[in-house]
mmCIF file of N, CA and C in Angstrom:
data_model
loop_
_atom_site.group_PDB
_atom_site.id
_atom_site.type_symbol
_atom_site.label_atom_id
_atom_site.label_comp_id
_atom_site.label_asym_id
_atom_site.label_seq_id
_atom_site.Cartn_x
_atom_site.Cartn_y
_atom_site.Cartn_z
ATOM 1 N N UNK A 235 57.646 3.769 -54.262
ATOM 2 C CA UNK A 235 57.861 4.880 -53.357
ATOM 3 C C UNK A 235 58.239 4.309 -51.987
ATOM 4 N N UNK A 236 58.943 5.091 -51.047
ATOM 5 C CA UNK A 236 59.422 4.512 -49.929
ATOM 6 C C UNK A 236 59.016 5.693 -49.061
ATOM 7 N N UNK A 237 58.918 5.127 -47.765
ATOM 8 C CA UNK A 237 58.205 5.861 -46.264
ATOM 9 C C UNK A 237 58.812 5.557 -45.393
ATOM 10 N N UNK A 238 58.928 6.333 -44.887
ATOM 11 C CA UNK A 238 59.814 6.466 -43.438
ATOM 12 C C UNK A 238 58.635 6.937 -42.052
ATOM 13 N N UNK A 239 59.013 6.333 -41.394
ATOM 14 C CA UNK A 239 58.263 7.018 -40.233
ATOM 15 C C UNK A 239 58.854 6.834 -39.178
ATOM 16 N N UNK A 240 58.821 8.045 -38.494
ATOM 17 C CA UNK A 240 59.449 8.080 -36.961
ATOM 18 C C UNK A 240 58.775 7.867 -35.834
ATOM 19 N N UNK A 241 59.099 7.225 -34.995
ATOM 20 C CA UNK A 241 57.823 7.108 -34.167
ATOM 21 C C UNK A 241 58.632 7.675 -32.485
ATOM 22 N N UNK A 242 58.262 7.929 -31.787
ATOM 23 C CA UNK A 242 58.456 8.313 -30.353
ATOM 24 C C UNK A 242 57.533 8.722 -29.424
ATOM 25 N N UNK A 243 57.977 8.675 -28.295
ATOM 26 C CA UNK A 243 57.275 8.502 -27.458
ATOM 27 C C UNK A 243 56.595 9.963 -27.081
ATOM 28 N N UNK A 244 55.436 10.321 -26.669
ATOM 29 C CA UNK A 244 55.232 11.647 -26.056
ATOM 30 C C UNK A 244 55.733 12.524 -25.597
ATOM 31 N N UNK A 245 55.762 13.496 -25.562
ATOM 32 C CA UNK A 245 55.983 14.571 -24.176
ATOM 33 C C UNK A 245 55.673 14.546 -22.474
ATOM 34 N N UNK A 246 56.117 13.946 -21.948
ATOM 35 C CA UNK A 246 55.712 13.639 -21.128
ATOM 36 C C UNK A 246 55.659 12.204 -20.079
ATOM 37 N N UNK A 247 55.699 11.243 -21.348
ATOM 38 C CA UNK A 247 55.564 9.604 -21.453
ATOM 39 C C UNK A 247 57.055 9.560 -21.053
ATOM 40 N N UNK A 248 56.904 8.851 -19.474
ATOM 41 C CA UNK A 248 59.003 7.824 -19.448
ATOM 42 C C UNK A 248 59.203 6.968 -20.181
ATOM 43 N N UNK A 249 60.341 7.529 -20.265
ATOM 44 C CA UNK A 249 61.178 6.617 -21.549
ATOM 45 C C UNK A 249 62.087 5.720 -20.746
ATOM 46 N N UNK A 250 61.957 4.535 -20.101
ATOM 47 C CA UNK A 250 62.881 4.187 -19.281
ATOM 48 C C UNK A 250 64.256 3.602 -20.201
ATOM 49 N N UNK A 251 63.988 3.076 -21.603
ATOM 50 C CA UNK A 251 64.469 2.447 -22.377
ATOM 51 C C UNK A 251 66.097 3.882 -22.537
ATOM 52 N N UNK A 252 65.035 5.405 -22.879
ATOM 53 C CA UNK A 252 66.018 6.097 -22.852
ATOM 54 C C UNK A 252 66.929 6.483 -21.810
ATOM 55 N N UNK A 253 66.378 6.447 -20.672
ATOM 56 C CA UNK A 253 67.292 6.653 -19.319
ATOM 57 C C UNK A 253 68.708 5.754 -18.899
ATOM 58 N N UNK A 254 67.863 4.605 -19.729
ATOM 59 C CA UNK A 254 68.914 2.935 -19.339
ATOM 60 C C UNK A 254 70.175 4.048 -20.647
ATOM 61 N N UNK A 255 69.980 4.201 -21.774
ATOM 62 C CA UNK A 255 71.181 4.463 -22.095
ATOM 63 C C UNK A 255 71.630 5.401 -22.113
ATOM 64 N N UNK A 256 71.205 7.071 -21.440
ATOM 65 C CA UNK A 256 72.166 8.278 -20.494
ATOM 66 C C UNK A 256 72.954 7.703 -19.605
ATOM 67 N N UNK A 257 72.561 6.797 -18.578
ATOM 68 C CA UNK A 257 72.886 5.866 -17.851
ATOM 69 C C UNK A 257 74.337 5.660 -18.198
ATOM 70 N N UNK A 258 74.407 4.802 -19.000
ATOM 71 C CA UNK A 258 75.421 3.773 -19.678
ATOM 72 C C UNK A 258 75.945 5.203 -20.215
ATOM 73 N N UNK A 259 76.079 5.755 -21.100
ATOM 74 C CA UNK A 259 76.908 6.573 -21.720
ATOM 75 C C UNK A 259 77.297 7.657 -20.478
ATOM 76 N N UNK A 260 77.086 7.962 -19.405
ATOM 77 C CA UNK A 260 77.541 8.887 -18.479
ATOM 78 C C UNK A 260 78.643 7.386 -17.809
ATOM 79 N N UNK A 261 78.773 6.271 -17.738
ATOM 80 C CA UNK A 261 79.505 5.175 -17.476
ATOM 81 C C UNK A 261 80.772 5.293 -18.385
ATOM 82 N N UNK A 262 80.081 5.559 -19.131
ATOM 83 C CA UNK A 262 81.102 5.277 -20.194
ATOM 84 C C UNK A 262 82.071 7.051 -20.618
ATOM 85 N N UNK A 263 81.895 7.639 -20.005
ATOM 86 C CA UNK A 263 82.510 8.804 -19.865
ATOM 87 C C UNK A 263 81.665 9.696 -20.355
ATOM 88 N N UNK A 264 80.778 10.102 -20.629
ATOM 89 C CA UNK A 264 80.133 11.281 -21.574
ATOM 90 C C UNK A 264 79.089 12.040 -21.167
ATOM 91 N N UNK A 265 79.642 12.742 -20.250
ATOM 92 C CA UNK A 265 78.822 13.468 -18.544
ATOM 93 C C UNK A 265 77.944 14.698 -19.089
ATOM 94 N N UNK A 266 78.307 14.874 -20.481
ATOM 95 C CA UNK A 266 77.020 16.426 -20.660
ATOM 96 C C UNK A 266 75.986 15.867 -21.425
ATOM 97 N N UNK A 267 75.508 14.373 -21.268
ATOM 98 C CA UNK A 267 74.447 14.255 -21.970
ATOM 99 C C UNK A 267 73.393 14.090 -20.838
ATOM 100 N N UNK A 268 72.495 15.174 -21.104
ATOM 101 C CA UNK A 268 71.332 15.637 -20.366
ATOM 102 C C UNK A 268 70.167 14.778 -19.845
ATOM 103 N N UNK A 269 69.857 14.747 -21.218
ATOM 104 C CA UNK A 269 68.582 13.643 -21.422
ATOM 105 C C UNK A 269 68.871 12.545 -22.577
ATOM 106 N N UNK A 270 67.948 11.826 -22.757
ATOM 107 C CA UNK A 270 68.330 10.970 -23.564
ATOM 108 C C UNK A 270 66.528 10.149 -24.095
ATOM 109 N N UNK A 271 65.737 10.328 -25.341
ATOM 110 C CA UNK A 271 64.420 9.896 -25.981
ATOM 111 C C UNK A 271 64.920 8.583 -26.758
ATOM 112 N N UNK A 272 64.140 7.376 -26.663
ATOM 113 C CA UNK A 272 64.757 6.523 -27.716
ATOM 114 C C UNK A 272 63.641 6.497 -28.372
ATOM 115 N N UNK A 273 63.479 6.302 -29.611
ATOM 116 C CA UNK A 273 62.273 5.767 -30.400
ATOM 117 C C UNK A 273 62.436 4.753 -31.794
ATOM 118 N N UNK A 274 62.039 4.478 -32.378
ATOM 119 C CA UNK A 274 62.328 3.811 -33.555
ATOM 120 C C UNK A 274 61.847 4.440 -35.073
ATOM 121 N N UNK A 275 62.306 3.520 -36.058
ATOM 122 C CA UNK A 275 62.473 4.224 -37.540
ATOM 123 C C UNK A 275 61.682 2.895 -38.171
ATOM 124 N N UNK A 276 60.841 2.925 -39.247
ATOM 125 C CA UNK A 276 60.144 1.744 -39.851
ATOM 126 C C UNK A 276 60.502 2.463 -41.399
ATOM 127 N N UNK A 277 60.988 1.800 -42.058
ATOM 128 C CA UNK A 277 61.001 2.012 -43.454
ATOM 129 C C UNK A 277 60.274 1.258 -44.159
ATOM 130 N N UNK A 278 59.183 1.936 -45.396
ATOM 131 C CA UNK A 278 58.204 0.689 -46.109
ATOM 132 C C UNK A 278 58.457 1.246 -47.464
ATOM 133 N N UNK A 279 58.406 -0.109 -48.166
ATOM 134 C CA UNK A 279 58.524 -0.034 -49.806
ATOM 135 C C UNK A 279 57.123 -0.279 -50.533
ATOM 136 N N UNK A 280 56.491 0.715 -50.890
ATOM 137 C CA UNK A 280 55.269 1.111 -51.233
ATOM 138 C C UNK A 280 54.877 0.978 -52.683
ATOM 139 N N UNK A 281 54.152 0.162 -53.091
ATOM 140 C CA UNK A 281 54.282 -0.019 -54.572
ATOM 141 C C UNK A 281 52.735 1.318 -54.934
ATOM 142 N N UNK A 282 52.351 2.149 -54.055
ATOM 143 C CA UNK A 282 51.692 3.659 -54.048
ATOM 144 C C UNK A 282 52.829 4.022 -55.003
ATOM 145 N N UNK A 283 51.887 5.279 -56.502
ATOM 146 C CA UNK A 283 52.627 6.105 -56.745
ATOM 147 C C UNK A 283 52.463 7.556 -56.756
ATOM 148 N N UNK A 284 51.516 7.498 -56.261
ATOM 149 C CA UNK A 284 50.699 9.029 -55.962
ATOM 150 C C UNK A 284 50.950 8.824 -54.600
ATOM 151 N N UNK A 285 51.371 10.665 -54.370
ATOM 152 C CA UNK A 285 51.953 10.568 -52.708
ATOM 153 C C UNK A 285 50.969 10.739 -51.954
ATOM 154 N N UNK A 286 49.908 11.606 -52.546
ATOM 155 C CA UNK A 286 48.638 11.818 -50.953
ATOM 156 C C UNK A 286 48.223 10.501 -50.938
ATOM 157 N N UNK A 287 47.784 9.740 -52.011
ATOM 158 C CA UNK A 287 47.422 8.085 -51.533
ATOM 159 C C UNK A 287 48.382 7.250 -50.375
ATOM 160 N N UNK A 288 49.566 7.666 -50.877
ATOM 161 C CA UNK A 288 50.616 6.625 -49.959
ATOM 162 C C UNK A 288 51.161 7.555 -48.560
ATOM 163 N N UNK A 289 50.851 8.656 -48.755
ATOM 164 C CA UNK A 289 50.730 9.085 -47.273
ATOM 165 C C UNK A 289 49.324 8.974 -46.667
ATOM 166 N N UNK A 290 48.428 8.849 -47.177
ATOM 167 C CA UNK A 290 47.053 8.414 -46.447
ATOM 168 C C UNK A 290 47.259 7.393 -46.150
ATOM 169 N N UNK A 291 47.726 6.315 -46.900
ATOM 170 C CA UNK A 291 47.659 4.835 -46.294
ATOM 171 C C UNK A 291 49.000 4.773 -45.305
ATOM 172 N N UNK A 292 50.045 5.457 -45.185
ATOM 173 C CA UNK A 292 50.729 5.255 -44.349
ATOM 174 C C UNK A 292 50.271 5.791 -43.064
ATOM 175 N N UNK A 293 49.766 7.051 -42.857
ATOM 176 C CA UNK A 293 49.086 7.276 -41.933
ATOM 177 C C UNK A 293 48.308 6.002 -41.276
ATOM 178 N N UNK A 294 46.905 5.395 -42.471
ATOM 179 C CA UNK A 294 46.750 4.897 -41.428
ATOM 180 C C UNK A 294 47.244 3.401 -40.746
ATOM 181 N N UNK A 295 48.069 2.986 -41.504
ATOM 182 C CA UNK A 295 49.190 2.178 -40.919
ATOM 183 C C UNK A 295 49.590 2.081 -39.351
ATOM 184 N N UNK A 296 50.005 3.804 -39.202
ATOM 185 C CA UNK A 296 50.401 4.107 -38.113
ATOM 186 C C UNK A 296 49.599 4.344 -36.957
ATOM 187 N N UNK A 297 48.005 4.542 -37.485
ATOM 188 C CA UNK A 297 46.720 4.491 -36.500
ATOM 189 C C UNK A 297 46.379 3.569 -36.057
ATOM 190 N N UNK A 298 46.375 2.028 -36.901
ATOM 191 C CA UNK A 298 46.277 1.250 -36.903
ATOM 192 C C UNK A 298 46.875 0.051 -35.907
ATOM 193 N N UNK A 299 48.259 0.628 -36.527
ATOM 194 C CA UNK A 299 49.550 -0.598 -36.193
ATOM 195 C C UNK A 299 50.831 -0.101 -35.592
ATOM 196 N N UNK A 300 51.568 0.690 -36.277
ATOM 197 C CA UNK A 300 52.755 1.090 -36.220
ATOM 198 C C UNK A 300 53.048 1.742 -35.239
ATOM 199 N N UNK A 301 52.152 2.522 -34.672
ATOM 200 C CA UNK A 301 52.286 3.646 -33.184
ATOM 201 C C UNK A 301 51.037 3.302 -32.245
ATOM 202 N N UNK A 302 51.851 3.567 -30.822
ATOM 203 C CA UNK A 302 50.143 3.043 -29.767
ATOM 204 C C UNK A 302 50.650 4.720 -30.077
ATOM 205 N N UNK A 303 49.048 5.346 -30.499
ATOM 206 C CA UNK A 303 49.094 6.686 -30.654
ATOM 207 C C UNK A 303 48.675 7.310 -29.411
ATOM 208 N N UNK A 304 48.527 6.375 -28.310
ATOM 209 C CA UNK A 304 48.112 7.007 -26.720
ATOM 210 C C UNK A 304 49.228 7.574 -26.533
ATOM 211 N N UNK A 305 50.202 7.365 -26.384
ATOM 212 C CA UNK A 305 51.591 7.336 -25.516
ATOM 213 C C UNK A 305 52.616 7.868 -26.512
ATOM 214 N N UNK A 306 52.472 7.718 -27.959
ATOM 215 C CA UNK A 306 53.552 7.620 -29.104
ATOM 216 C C UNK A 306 53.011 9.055 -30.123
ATOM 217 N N UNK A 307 53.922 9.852 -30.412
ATOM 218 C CA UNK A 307 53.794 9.954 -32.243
ATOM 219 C C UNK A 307 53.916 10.001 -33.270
ATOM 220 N N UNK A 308 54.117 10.072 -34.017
ATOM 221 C CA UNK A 308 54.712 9.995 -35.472
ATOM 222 C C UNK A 308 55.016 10.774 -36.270
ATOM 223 N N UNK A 309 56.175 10.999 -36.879
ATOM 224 C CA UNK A 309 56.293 11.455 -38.447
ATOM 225 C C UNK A 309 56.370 10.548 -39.862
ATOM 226 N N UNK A 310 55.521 11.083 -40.599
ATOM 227 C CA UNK A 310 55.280 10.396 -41.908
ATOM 228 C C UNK A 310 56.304 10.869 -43.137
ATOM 229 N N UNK A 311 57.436 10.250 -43.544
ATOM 230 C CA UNK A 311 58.465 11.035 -44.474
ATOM 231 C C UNK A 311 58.307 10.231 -45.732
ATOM 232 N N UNK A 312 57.698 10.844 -46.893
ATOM 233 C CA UNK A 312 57.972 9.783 -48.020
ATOM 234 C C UNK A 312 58.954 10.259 -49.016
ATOM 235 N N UNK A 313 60.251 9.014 -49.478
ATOM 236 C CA UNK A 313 61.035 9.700 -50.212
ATOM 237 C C UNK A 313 61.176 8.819 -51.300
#
């Protein structure tokens, strides 16, 4: 089974990472982009074959490791 998880930053939390590239893309000609969130994608190959098991353990992956859950949060996608 495979998992996806999205991770990003809060509501609220600066994203300076995202600002640096509104930035650059209003440089680069493309003046109606507003805002701009960056976050990242982790894909895992799960030898789980029952999904509430392998979404429990991905969860806590992401409590754990994968997200500072102060500042960050997550979606858990298993496909």
């Amino acid at each position: 089974m495979k998992a996806r998880v999205h991770v990003m930053l809060k509501t609220g939390v600066l994203d300076p990472q995202g600002e640096a590239v509104r930035h650059a893309l209003a440089a680069l000609g493309f003046d109606g982009v507003e805002a701009v969130r960056q976050g990242k994608v982790i894909e895992l190959d799960l030898a789980e074959t029952d999904r509430a098991a392998a979404e429990t353990a991905v969860r806590a992956m992401c409590e754990k490791l994968l997200a500072n859950t102060v500042i960050e949060r997550y979606e858990v996608e298993l496909v």
